[in-house]
CSV table of C-alpha atoms and ligand atoms in Angstrom, one decimal:
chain,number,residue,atom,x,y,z
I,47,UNK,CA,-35.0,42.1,-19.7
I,48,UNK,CA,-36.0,41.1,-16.0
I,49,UNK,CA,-37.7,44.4,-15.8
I,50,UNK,CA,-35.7,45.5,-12.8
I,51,UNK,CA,-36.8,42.0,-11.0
I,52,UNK,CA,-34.3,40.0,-9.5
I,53,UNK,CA,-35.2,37.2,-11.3
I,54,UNK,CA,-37.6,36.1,-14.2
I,55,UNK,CA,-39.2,33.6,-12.0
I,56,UNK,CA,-40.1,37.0,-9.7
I,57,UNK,CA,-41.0,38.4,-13.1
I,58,UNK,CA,-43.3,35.8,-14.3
I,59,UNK,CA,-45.4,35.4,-10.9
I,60,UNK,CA,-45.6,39.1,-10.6
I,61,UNK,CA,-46.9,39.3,-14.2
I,62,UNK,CA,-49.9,37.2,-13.3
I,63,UNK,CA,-52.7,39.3,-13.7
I,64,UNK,CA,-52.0,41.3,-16.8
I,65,UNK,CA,-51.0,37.7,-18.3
I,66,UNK,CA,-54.6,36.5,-17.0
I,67,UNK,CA,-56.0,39.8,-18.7
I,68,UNK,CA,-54.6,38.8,-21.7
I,69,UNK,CA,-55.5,35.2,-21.6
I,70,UNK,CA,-58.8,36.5,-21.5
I,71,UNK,CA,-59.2,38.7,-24.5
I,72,UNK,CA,-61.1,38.1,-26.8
I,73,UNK,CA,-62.4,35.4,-25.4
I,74,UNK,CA,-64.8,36.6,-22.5
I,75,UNK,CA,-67.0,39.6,-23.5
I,76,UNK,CA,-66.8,43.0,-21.9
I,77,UNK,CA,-70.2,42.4,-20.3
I,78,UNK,CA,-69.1,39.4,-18.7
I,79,UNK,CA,-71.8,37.3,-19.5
I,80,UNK,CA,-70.5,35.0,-22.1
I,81,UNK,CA,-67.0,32.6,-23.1
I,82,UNK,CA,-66.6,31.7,-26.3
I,83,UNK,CA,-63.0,29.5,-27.7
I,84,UNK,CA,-63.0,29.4,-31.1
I,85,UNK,CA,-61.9,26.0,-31.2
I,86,UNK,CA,-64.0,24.9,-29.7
I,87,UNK,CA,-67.2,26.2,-31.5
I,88,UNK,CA,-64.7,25.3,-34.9
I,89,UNK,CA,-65.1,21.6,-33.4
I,90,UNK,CA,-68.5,21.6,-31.7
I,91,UNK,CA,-69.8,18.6,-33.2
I,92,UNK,CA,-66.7,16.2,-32.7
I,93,UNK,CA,-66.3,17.8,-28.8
I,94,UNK,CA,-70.1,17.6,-27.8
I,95,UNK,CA,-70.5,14.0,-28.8
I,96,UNK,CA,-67.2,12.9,-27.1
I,97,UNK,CA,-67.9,10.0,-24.6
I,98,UNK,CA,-64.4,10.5,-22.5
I,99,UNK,CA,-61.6,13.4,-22.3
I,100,UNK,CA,-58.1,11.9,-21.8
I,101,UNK,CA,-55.6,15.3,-20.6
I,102,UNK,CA,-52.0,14.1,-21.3
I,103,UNK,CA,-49.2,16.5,-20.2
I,104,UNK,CA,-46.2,16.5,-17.4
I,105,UNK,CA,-44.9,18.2,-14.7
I,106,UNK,CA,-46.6,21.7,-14.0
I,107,UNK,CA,-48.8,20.9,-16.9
I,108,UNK,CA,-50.3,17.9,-15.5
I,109,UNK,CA,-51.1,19.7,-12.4
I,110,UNK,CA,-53.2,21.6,-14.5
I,111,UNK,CA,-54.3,18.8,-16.1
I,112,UNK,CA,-56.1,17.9,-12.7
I,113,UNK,CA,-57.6,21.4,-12.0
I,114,UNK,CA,-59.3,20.5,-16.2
I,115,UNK,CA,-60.4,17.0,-14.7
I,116,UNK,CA,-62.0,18.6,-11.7
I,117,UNK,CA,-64.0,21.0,-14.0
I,118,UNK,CA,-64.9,19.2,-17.0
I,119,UNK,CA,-66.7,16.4,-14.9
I,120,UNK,CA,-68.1,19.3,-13.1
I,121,UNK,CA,-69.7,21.5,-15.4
I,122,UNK,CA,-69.7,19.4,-18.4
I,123,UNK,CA,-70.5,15.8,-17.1
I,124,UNK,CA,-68.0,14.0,-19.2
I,125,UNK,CA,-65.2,11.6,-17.8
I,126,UNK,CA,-62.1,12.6,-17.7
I,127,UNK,CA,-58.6,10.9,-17.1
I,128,UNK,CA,-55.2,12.8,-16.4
I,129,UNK,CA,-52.4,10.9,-17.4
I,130,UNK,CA,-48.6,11.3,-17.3
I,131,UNK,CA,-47.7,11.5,-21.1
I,132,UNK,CA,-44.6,9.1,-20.6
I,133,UNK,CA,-47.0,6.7,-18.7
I,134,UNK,CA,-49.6,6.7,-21.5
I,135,UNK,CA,-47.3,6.0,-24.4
I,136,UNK,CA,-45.9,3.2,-23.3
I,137,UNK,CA,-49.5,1.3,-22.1
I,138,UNK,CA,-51.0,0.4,-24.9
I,139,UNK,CA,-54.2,2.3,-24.3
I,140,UNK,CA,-57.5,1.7,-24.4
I,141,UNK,CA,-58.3,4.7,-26.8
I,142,UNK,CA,-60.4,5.5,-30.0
I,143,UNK,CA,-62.0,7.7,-32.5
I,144,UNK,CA,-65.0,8.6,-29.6
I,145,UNK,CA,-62.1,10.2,-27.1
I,146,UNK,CA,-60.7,13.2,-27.4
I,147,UNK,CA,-57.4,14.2,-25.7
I,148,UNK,CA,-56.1,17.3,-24.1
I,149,UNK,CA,-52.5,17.9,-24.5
I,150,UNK,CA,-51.0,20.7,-22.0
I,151,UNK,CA,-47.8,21.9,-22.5
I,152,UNK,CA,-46.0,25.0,-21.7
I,153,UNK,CA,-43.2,24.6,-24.1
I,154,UNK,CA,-45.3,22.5,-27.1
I,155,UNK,CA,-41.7,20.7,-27.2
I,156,UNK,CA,-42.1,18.4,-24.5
I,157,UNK,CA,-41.0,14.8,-26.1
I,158,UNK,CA,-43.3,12.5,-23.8
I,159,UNK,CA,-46.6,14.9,-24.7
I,160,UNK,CA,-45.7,14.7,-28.4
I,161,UNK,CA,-45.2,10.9,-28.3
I,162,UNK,CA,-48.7,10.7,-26.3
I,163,UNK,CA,-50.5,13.0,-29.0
I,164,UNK,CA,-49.0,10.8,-31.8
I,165,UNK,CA,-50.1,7.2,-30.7
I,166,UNK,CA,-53.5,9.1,-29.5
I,167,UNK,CA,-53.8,10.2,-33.5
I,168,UNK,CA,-52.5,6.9,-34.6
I,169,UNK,CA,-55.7,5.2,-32.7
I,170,UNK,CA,-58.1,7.6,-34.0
I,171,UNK,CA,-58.8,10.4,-31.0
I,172,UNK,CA,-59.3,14.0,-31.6
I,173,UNK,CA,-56.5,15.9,-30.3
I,174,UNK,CA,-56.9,19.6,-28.4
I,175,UNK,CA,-53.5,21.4,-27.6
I,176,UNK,CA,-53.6,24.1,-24.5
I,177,UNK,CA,-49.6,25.5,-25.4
I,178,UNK,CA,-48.0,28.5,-24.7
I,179,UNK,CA,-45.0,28.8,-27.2
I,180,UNK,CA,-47.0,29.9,-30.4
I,181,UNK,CA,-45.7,27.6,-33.2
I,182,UNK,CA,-43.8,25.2,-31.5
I,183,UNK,CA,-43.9,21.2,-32.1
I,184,UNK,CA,-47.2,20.6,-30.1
I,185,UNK,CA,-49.7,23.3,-31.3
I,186,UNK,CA,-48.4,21.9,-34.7
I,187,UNK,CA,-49.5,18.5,-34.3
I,188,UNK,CA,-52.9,18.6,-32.7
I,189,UNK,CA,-56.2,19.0,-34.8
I,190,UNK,CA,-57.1,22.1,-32.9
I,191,UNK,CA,-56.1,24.0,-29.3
I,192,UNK,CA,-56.1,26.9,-27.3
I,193,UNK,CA,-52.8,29.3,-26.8
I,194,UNK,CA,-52.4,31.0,-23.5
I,195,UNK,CA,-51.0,33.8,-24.3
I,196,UNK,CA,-48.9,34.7,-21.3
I,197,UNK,CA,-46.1,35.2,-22.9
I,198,UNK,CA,-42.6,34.4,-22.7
I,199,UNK,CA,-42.1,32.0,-19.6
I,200,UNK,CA,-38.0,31.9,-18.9
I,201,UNK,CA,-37.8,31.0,-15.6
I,202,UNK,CA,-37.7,27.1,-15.5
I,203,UNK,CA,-39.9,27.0,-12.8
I,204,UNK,CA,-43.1,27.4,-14.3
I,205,UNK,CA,-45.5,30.1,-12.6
I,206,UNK,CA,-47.7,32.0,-15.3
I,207,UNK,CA,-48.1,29.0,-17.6
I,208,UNK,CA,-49.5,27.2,-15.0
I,209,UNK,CA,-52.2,30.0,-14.1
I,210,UNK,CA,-53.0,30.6,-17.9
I,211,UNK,CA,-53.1,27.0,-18.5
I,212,UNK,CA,-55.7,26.7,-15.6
I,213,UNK,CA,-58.0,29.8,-17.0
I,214,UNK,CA,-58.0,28.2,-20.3
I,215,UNK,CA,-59.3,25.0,-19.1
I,216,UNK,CA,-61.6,27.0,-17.1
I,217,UNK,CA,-63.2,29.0,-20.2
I,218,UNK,CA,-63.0,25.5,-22.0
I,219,UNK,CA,-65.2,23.7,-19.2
I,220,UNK,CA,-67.7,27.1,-19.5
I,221,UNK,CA,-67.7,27.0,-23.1
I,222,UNK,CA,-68.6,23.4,-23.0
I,223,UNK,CA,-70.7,23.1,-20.6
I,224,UNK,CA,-73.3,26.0,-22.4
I,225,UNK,CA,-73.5,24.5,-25.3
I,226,UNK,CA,-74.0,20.6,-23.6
I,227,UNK,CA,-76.3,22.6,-21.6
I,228,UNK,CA,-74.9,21.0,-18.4
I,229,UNK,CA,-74.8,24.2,-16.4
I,230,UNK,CA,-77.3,26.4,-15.1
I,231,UNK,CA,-77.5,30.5,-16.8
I,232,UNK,CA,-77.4,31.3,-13.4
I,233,UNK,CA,-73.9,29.3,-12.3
I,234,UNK,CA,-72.4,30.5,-15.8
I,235,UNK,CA,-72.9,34.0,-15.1
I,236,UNK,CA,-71.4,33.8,-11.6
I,237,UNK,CA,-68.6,32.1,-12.6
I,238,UNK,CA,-68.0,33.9,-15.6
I,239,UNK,CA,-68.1,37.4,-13.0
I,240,UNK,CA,-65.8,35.8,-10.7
I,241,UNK,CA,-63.2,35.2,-13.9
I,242,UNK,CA,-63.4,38.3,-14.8
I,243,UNK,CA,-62.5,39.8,-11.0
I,244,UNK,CA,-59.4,37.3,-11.2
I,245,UNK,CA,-56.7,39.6,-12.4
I,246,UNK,CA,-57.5,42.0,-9.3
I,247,UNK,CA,-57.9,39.1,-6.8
I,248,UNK,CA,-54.4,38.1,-8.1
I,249,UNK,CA,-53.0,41.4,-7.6
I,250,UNK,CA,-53.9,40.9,-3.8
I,251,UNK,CA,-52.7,37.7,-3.4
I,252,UNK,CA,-49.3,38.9,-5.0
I,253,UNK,CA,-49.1,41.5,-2.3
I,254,UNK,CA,-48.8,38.9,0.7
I,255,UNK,CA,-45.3,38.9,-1.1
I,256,UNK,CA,-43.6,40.7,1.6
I,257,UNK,CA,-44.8,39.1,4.3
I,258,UNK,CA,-43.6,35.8,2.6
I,259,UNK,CA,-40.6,36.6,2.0
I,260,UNK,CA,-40.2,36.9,6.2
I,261,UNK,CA,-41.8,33.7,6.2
I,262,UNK,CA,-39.6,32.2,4.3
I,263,UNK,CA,-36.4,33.0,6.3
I,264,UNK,CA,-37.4,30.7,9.4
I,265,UNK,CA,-38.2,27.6,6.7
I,266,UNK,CA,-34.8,27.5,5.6
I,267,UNK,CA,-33.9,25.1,8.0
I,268,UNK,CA,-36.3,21.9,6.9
I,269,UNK,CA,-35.3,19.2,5.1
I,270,UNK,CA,-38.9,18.3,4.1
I,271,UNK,CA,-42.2,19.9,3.4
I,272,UNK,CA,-45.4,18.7,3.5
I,273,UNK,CA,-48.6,20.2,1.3
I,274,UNK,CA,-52.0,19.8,1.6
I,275,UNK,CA,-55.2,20.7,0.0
I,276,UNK,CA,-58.7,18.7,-0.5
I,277,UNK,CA,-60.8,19.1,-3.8
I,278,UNK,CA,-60.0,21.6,-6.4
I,279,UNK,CA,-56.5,22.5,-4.0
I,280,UNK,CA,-55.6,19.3,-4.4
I,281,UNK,CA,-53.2,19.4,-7.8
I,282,UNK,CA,-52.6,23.5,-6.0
I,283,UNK,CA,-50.8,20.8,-2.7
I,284,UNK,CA,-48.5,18.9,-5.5
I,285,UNK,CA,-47.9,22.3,-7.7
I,286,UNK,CA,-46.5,23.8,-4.5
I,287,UNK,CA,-44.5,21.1,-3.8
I,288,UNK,CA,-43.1,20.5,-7.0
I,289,UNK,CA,-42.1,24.4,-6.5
I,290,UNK,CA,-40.1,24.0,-3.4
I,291,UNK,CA,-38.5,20.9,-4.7
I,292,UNK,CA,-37.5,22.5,-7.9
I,293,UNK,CA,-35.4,25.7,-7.0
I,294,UNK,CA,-35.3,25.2,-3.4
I,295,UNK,CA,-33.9,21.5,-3.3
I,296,UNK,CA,-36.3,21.0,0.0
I,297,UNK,CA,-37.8,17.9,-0.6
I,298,UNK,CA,-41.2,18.3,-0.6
I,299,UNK,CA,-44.6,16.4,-1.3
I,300,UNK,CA,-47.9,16.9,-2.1
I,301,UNK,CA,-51.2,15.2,-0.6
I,302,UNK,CA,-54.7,15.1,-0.7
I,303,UNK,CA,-55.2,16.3,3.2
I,304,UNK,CA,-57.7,13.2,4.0
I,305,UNK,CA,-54.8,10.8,3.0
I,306,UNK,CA,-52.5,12.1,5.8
I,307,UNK,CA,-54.0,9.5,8.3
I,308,UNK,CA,-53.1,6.7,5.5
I,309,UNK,CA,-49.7,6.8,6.7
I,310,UNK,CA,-47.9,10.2,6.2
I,311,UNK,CA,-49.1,11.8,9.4
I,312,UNK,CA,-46.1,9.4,10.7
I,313,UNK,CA,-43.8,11.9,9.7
I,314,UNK,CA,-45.5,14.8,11.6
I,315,UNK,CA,-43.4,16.2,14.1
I,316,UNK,CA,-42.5,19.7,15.8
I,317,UNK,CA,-40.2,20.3,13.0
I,318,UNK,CA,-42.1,19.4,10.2
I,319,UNK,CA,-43.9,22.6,7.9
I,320,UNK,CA,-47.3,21.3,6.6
I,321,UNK,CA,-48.3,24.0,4.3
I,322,UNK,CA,-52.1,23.7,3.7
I,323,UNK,CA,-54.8,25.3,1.7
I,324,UNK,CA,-57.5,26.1,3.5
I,325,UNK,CA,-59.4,28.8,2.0
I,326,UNK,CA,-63.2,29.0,2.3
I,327,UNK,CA,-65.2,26.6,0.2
I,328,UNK,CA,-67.0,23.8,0.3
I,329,UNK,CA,-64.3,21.5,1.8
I,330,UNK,CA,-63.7,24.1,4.6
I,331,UNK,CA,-65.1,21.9,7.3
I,332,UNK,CA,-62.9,18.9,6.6
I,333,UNK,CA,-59.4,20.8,5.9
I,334,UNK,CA,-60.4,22.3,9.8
I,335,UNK,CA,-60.5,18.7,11.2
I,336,UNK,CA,-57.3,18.0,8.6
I,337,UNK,CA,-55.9,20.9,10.2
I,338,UNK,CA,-56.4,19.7,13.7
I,339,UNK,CA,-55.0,16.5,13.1
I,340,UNK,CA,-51.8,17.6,12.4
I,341,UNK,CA,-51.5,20.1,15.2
I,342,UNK,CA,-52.4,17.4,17.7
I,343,UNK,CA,-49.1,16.0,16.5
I,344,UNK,CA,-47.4,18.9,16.9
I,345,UNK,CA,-46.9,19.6,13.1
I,346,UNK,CA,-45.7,23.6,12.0
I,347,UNK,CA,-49.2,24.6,10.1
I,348,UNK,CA,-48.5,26.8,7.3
I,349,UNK,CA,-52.7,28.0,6.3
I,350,UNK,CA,-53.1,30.1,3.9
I,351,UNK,CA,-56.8,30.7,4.0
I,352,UNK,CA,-59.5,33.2,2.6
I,353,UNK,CA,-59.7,37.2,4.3
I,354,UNK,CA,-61.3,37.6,7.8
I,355,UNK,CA,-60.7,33.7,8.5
I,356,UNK,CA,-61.2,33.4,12.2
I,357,UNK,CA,-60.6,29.8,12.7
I,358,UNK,CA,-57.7,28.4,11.7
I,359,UNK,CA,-55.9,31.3,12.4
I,360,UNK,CA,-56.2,30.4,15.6
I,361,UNK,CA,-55.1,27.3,14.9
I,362,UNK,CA,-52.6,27.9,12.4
I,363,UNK,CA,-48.8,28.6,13.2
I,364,UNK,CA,-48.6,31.5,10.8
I,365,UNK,CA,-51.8,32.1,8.5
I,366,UNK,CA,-51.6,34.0,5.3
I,367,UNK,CA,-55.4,35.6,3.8
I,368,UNK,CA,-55.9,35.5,0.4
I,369,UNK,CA,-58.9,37.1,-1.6
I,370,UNK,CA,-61.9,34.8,-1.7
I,371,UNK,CA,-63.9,33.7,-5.2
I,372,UNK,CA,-65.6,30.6,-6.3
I,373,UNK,CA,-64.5,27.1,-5.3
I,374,UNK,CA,-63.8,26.4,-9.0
I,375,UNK,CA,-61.2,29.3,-9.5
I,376,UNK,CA,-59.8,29.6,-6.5
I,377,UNK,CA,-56.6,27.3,-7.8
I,378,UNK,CA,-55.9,30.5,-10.1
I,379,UNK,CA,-55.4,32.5,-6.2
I,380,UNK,CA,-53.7,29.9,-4.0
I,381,UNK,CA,-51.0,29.1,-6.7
I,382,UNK,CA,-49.2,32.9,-6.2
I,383,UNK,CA,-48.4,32.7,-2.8
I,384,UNK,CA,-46.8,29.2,-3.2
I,385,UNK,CA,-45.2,30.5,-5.8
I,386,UNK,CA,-43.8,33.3,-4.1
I,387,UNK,CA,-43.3,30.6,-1.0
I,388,UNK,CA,-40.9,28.7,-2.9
I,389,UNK,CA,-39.1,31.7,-4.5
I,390,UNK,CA,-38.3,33.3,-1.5
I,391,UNK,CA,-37.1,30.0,0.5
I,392,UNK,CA,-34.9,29.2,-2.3
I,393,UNK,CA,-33.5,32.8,-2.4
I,394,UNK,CA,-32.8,32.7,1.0
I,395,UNK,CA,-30.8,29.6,0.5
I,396,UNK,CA,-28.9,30.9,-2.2
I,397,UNK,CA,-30.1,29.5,-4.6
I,398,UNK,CA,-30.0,29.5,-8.7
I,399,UNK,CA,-33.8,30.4,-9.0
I,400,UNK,CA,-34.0,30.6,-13.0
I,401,UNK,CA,-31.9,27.8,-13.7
I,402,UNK,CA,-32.4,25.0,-11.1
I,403,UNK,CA,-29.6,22.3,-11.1
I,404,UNK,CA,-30.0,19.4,-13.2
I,405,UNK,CA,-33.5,20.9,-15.2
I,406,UNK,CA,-34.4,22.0,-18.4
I,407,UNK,CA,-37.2,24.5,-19.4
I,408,UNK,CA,-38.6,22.2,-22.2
I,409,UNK,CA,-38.0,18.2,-22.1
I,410,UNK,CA,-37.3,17.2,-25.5
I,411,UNK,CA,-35.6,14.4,-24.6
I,412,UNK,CA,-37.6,11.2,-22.9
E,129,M6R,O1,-43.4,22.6,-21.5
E,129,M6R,P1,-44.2,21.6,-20.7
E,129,M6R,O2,-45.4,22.3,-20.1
E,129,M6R,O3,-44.7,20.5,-21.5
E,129,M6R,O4,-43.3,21.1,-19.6
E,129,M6R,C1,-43.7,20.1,-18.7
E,129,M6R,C2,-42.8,20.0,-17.5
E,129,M6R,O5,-41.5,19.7,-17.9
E,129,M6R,C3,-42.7,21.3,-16.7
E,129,M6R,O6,-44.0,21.7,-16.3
E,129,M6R,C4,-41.8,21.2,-15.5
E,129,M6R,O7,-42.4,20.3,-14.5
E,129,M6R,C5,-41.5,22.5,-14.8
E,129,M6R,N1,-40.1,22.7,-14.6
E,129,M6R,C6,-42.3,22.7,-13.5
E,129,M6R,O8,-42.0,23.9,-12.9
């Protein structure tokens, strides 16, 4: 059933782009010129006149959650907040029958999300699942939604959900955006092209695999990890993280690269990996100087950056190239080789990959 992998969590990141394919279906015409979810055309009326998205979820989910933020308020121009689903619940929130809220969830079982949709109902919002798991608790509970379609996820450690749960937000934000007419034809069309040419760019990105899994051998040491990314890499910093930490046991953190020098650069040392996303996009400049700083303190620089990069891998301790495609997407590319990052490290270290100590795949417990 592990498809002669190793492991399911091997499995799950290697299925990427035929899970992206089929996340796609249906959805994005052959042409390539148009994105239509059918929940959201169902709901046009309710979703167009919405003066504030609210995305619930946790873990993984919420990561994605962020990527959504990022691209609604993009390409749609309407506020959006991320919140941790146990956080919401339990604030009395401002919230009412103008919001409507975004629950993300892998598993559709997770107890906090749930809880979050319920008092979100209970005040009047309009509630929009993105699940996986066709049928389970979530899906069943929401007003409308969007499945993912990619499929089985066993490995606790969740890769493809995370990726499917990204695109769908992506054709959400497109499909949104066009009919809010917030976006240019011209910016819909290139972004809708660069979707499509996904599946192959993750095919790429999954071959850096082997030379990862070398990598990974002379991290096995560390005790801590640092991850950085600015803009949409960002929630892509604390995703990879939250890998490592899972099946690896390396603690591990996430940051926003400009908030190093607001007190974390203290822990920069020779011995400290500072994996950073630093593929070519609009925040290219300022990951450079990011990049700098940490070398001037002797940091380990991890870059994993776009093909035919000439800069920082100069700079760079080791430097891994990744296909390039629009700042907006490129979460859907830098994901795989964190991914596979984590895999390998915790392999190396002997690790229980599938089943992590002390973790459950769904939550259904607060
Ligand atoms: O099934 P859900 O997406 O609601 O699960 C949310 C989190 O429990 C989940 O993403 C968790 O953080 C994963 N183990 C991360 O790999």
């Amino acid at each position: 059933e592990k498809g002669g992998y190793p492991h399911f969590m091997l499995k799950e990141i290697f299925e990427q782009p035929n899970c992206i394919r089929d996340c796609m279906r249906g959805r994005i015409n052959v042409e390539g010129t148009n994105v239509v979810l059918s929940a959201i055309i169902d709901h046009k009326e309710k979703l167009l006149k919405a003066k504030r998205f609210i995305i619930v979820a946790c873990g993984t989910s919420w990561h994605a959650g962020l990527i959504g933020k990022h691209l609604i308020e993009s390409y749609c121009r309407i506020p959006v907040e991320v919140e941790y689903a146990s956080e919401f619940r339990y604030r009395d929130p401002v919230i009412d029958e103008n919001d409507v809220v975004i629950a993300i969830s892998q598993s559709g079982e997770t107890a906090d999300t749930l809880a979050a949709i319920d008092l979100a109902r209970r005040c009047g919002a309009f509630i929009y699942g993105i699940c996986n798991s066709v049928g389970s608790s979530i899906p069943r509970s929401t007003h409308t939604g969007s499945y993912i379609h990619v499929g089985p996820e066993i490995g606790v450690a969740s890769t493809k959900a995370f990726t499917g749960q990204v695109t769908v937000l992506a054709m959400l934000a497109l499909t949104l955006a066009k009919n809010k007419q917030t976006i240019s034809n011209n910016e819909f069309l290139k972004i809708v092209g660069e979707l499509m040419s996904i599946p192959d760019k993750m095919e790429k990105a999954i071959q850096t695999n082997n030379q990862i899994a070398s990598i990974a051998k002379v991290f096995t040491y560390a005790h801590n990890f640092i991850y950085l990314g600015r803009g949409y890499s960002y929630p892509v910093a604390l995703e990879g993280a939250l890998k490592l930490k899972e099946i690896s046991y390396i603690h591990a953190e996430g940051y926003p690269a400009a908030e190093m020098k607001h007190g974390p650069i203290a822990l920069i040392d020779e011995e400290m990996p500072v994996v950073v996303i630093a593929t070519h996009n609009g925040m290219y400049d300022k990951i450079l100087s990011n990049i700098q700083e940490i070398k001037a303190r002797k940091g380990r620089v991890i870059a994993f950056v776009s093909e035919g990069d000439e800069v920082i891998s100069k700079l760079a301790d080791i430097c891994i190239e990744l296909p390039q495609t629009t700042e907006c997407l490129d979460p859907l590319i830098t994901t795989i080789p964190l991914q596979l990052l984590a895999y390998h490290i915790a392999v190396c270290k002997g690790k229980d990959v599938d089943q992590p100590r002390n973790l459950a795949k769904s939550v259904t417990v607060e």
